[in-house]
């Protein structure tokens, strides 16, 4: 269903430390060129001392100042990350403290987590609350530190990821503008719940019980994910486009989750999307978990590939395994 | 703002293992009676082999079967817990797999986390999506294993908590019924973000970096929380009641977060709520983190303290520190 929601500003933050695929090849003892070939990522960023809430607050401050807004203009803060900074409290409380250190603006702050789809799920839910009049302007922040949880023995997955943050502010569409969400869609195929996982860190394999160290690291069955996604994504996209009542040819841009170069390219061909309408920031960002989609959206706007009135499909996959998408007029 | 939403069924699950305050006194080397006096909890339940997703699925199955429903009648699954079962994927994907083991019903599954307020935040957001027609029936599941993260050296906090799960199904109010949400409200005072925390388990103090073992355990500054909540809760409740356009005397029942006996009683007096209108399940459940509110709601319905047409305020506090509440006609 349509909702008159407008993305008014976006921001991103990348840690200063740049890690090239050539550096990874050397450190991991791989043939020169292996990491780039396996990931299509030339450079990604890793944190040195930054925390996720610091990065997220910096991305949010850039987004706000770009639109001439301050945090006082925001009436709800939603953290939309696939990783936690600490087990308790939620990420949004830590972001709230960074953005409002004197505590004088006690807006609601909470997390929505659908792993790599967290931004889309947050946008979907927030748009209903805005449409209903509960909030005027909502700040969505996705901030991810992937590097700390990478398994350096799992070469195919560890070369894919980078750290970083992105922030997006949405509000009800002002009179005279055509911005709106045309449709959203999400499906969870939990038969793939084990395909991408970090087993530990929660109540099941708690650090206190000394599980194997690998349980705290990211584990990916890339083939399993790809098989599941290939099987279900084409019909999913058709349903999403039907809900939005648009043809794929009517779209000005498709922003896919920046999962990996090979997966993105195979899906592009499967869906019949021309290369020039397909947004990729993978080469110089890597897969930034849930921050990938809002960061690619930010880059699309910055690079002028998305104009007011443009129609875009943002489409992703996540651990779970879930498929998610939104079609919107920017 | 009002939303015509009806709670149609609820369920709960408690682990078999019962832990009495007398047992805790003995195990912790405390004087007999100390744990009960400090917590007002006589018995709480701890898991033996149960996982959070097993408990949550059992609570959900009870709720569904009580209403003559199956999981096929649900079109969105929201996990509303303050703890994670594992770092990735989100809790909802693991619950989805328990409830739909053959994967033939790929409904959206995602998490909303506002620590102990997760159920209220989930109910608030889900109600907008239902009101807008996106979902017909939403299943909210809160499942918590507190026991694994308790710090046995912090006597005042460790005696408060128990494990368990609760599930609630909501839908658009059928014609001829008066069930509705009258108002919701949430505020985050992040100056209290450190008052209740588990520092580790996320990207900041990752198990790989070997932080002190205490970083993985729950740490509470009870006085800090109480001071903050006492300061802000009265005005918060007034705002919530104003939004709902009801007086506190019009409420048939108040369901507070089951934080601790002392905190609940002090707040009851501060807000001027008569004891017979104040729901407590603390004595035989303990504080079950985010599952406390839906579990107390379940008990209120089971015990006949909430009838169709009754007006109830569900009111909580969470790590963050946040205040949250909803006024609804059941």
XYZ file of C-alpha atoms in Angstrom, chain B residues 10-296:
287
model
C -2.090 -14.895 24.589
C 0.089 -17.756 25.809
C 3.021 -18.344 28.095
C 5.689 -20.935 28.711
C 7.756 -21.398 31.859
C 10.683 -23.813 32.133
C 10.078 -26.798 34.426
C 12.911 -25.995 36.798
C 11.677 -23.914 39.745
C 14.174 -21.937 41.792
C 12.959 -20.692 45.163
C 14.354 -17.727 47.039
C 15.229 -20.126 49.851
C 17.406 -22.075 47.384
C 19.130 -18.877 46.283
C 19.746 -17.840 49.892
C 21.458 -21.159 50.474
C 23.470 -21.209 47.248
C 24.608 -17.614 47.581
C 25.423 -17.918 51.286
C 22.812 -15.334 52.258
C 20.698 -15.268 55.439
C 17.441 -17.213 55.007
C 14.760 -14.779 53.790
C 17.186 -12.279 52.242
C 16.411 -13.036 48.569
C 12.654 -12.883 49.025
C 12.855 -9.677 51.018
C 15.129 -8.057 48.423
C 13.042 -9.075 45.419
C 9.496 -10.024 46.498
C 10.061 -13.057 44.266
C 9.300 -16.374 45.947
C 9.811 -18.621 42.917
C 11.205 -18.076 39.439
C 11.979 -20.542 36.653
C 15.365 -21.216 35.049
C 15.920 -23.125 31.833
C 17.748 -26.424 31.904
C 18.147 -27.327 28.223
C 15.475 -25.088 26.680
C 16.529 -22.473 24.146
C 14.760 -19.137 23.875
C 13.270 -20.053 20.492
C 11.904 -23.351 21.870
C 10.223 -21.520 24.755
C 8.891 -18.794 22.495
C 7.469 -21.299 20.018
C 5.750 -23.221 22.837
C 4.167 -20.014 24.182
C 3.037 -19.117 20.659
C 1.557 -22.558 20.009
C -0.454 -22.326 23.237
C -1.735 -18.887 22.268
C -2.674 -20.027 18.773
C -4.403 -23.260 19.793
C -6.359 -21.471 22.519
C -7.901 -19.288 19.798
C -8.398 -22.149 17.332
C -5.707 -20.691 15.089
C -2.615 -22.151 13.487
C 0.563 -20.437 12.372
C -0.922 -20.403 8.854
C -3.397 -17.780 10.118
C -0.544 -15.416 11.025
C 0.978 -13.084 8.454
C 3.811 -11.452 10.401
C 6.039 -12.704 13.234
C 7.781 -10.165 15.473
C 10.260 -11.242 18.131
C 10.130 -8.748 21.000
C 12.865 -9.843 23.399
C 15.590 -7.979 25.241
C 18.111 -10.779 24.747
C 19.365 -12.526 21.610
C 19.546 -16.315 21.254
C 22.555 -15.943 18.978
C 24.242 -12.907 17.434
C 23.036 -13.721 13.888
C 20.355 -14.335 12.636
C 17.695 -12.405 14.554
C 15.472 -14.162 17.106
C 12.449 -14.067 14.809
C 14.134 -16.223 12.160
C 14.849 -18.900 14.798
C 11.255 -18.720 16.066
C 10.006 -18.919 12.480
C 11.968 -22.147 11.992
C 10.523 -23.673 15.167
C 6.975 -22.733 14.258
C 7.193 -23.473 10.526
C 9.746 -26.292 10.294
C 8.821 -27.146 6.704
C 9.293 -23.524 5.624
C 6.028 -23.473 3.680
C 4.732 -20.181 5.105
C 7.379 -17.506 4.466
C 5.844 -14.673 6.502
C 8.054 -11.718 7.461
C 10.021 -12.379 10.644
C 12.062 -9.669 12.372
C 13.002 -8.364 15.828
C 12.082 -5.217 17.726
C 14.278 -4.560 20.732
C 13.667 -1.927 23.361
C 14.945 -4.222 26.142
C 12.100 -4.636 28.687
C 9.782 -2.456 26.581
C 10.154 -4.560 23.436
C 6.599 -5.926 23.597
C 5.063 -2.460 23.909
C 7.191 -1.062 21.084
C 6.312 -4.059 18.919
C 2.599 -3.706 19.709
C 2.757 0.014 18.881
C 4.471 -0.456 15.500
C 2.494 -3.570 14.555
C -0.786 -1.814 15.286
C -0.042 0.846 12.649
C 0.821 -1.805 10.058
C -2.401 -3.697 10.861
C -4.463 -0.509 10.847
C -3.024 0.340 7.417
C -4.044 -3.105 6.135
C -0.534 -4.502 5.624
C -1.049 -7.394 8.031
C -4.173 -9.142 9.190
C -2.821 -10.969 12.240
C 0.539 -10.395 13.884
C 2.200 -12.759 16.357
C 4.444 -11.069 18.943
C 6.750 -13.382 20.888
C 8.960 -12.473 23.806
C 11.271 -15.176 25.115
C 13.996 -14.531 27.643
C 16.778 -16.496 29.289
C 17.970 -14.173 32.024
C 19.620 -16.840 34.166
C 22.666 -17.383 31.929
C 23.696 -13.716 32.229
C 23.201 -13.139 35.957
C 26.082 -11.963 38.096
C 25.921 -14.102 41.265
C 28.172 -11.613 43.029
C 25.602 -8.855 42.514
C 23.041 -10.137 44.961
C 20.498 -7.374 44.578
C 20.066 -7.951 40.844
C 20.585 -11.705 40.500
C 17.667 -12.640 42.758
C 15.174 -10.637 40.667
C 15.144 -12.497 37.368
C 13.526 -15.568 35.888
C 13.311 -17.208 32.442
C 10.215 -17.717 30.320
C 8.257 -16.720 27.257
C 4.956 -15.094 26.327
C 3.126 -14.691 23.036
C 0.340 -12.351 21.950
C -1.694 -12.323 18.724
C -3.228 -9.051 17.561
C -5.538 -8.262 14.669
C -7.781 -5.496 13.390
C -10.811 -5.197 15.656
C -13.804 -7.077 14.223
C -16.976 -5.106 13.508
C -19.134 -4.613 16.574
C -16.227 -4.815 19.035
C -14.816 -1.817 20.896
C -11.253 -3.102 21.402
C -8.693 -0.473 20.551
C -5.432 1.180 21.445
C -6.249 4.598 22.874
C -2.705 5.909 23.093
C 0.959 4.957 23.247
C 3.982 6.855 24.529
C 7.715 6.257 24.870
C 10.638 8.346 26.100
C 14.335 7.520 26.230
C 16.576 9.153 28.839
C 19.943 7.904 27.676
C 21.777 9.603 30.526
C 20.735 6.325 32.201
C 22.177 4.075 29.463
C 24.745 2.626 31.896
C 22.340 1.982 34.772
C 21.351 -1.453 33.482
C 23.721 -3.071 31.041
C 25.617 -6.059 29.769
C 28.766 -4.453 28.364
C 30.016 -7.402 26.337
C 28.654 -9.765 23.734
C 28.512 -7.198 20.935
C 31.064 -5.446 18.738
C 32.450 -3.204 21.510
C 33.725 -5.878 23.885
C 33.725 -8.895 21.593
C 34.518 -12.323 23.102
C 37.506 -12.508 20.711
C 39.170 -9.617 22.601
C 38.867 -11.416 25.967
C 37.170 -8.713 28.022
C 36.786 -9.331 31.793
C 34.251 -12.163 32.332
C 31.984 -9.767 34.246
C 31.421 -7.816 31.032
C 29.146 -10.630 29.826
C 26.954 -10.412 32.929
C 24.095 -8.144 33.861
C 25.088 -5.094 35.850
C 22.481 -2.899 37.523
C 22.663 0.378 39.380
C 19.243 -0.023 40.962
C 19.355 3.324 42.744
C 20.282 5.145 39.533
C 17.348 3.577 37.677
C 14.971 4.303 40.496
C 16.019 7.957 40.762
C 15.649 8.494 37.016
C 12.313 6.702 36.788
C 10.884 8.493 39.848
C 11.859 11.803 38.350
C 10.301 11.323 34.925
C 7.540 8.720 35.272
C 4.772 10.840 36.863
C 4.805 13.429 34.035
C 5.165 10.625 31.483
C 2.058 8.875 32.799
C 0.148 12.146 32.797
C 1.071 12.692 29.141
C 0.054 9.140 28.254
C -3.313 9.493 29.988
C -3.860 12.873 28.309
C -3.190 11.312 24.927
C -5.699 8.581 25.759
C -8.131 11.147 27.187
C -8.784 9.061 30.293
C -8.251 9.629 34.013
C -6.279 7.157 36.042
C -9.510 6.403 37.956
C -11.140 5.264 34.682
C -8.641 2.437 34.310
C -9.768 -1.051 35.308
C -6.238 -2.340 35.601
C -2.624 -1.189 35.463
C -0.020 -3.739 34.338
C 3.449 -2.524 35.282
C 6.762 -4.022 34.208
C 7.598 -6.617 36.851
C 10.930 -4.993 37.671
C 11.176 -5.632 41.429
C 8.774 -5.648 44.341
C 10.108 -2.493 45.899
C 10.208 -0.481 42.673
C 6.710 -1.608 41.689
C 5.267 -0.676 45.071
C 6.952 2.728 45.246
C 5.709 3.564 41.753
C 2.195 2.362 42.542
C 2.040 4.765 45.470
C 3.616 7.604 43.516
C 1.002 7.211 40.779
C -1.867 6.711 43.236
C -3.036 3.363 41.880
C -5.065 1.215 44.305
C -3.504 -2.180 44.991
C -6.474 -4.107 43.608
C -6.046 -2.435 40.219
C -2.331 -3.228 40.012
C -1.263 -6.468 38.359
C 1.665 -8.342 39.840
C 2.957 -11.758 38.833
C 6.344 -11.059 40.372
C 6.039 -13.491 43.290
C 5.979 -16.636 41.153
C 7.694 -15.452 37.934
C 10.339 -12.883 38.831
C 11.390 -10.241 36.336
C 11.347 -11.994 32.944
C 12.841 -9.002 31.058
C 10.687 -8.200 27.986
C 8.460 -11.231 28.579
C 7.218 -9.722 31.865
C 4.638 -7.391 30.344
C 3.000 -9.838 27.901
C 3.152 -12.566 30.596
C 1.408 -10.314 33.123
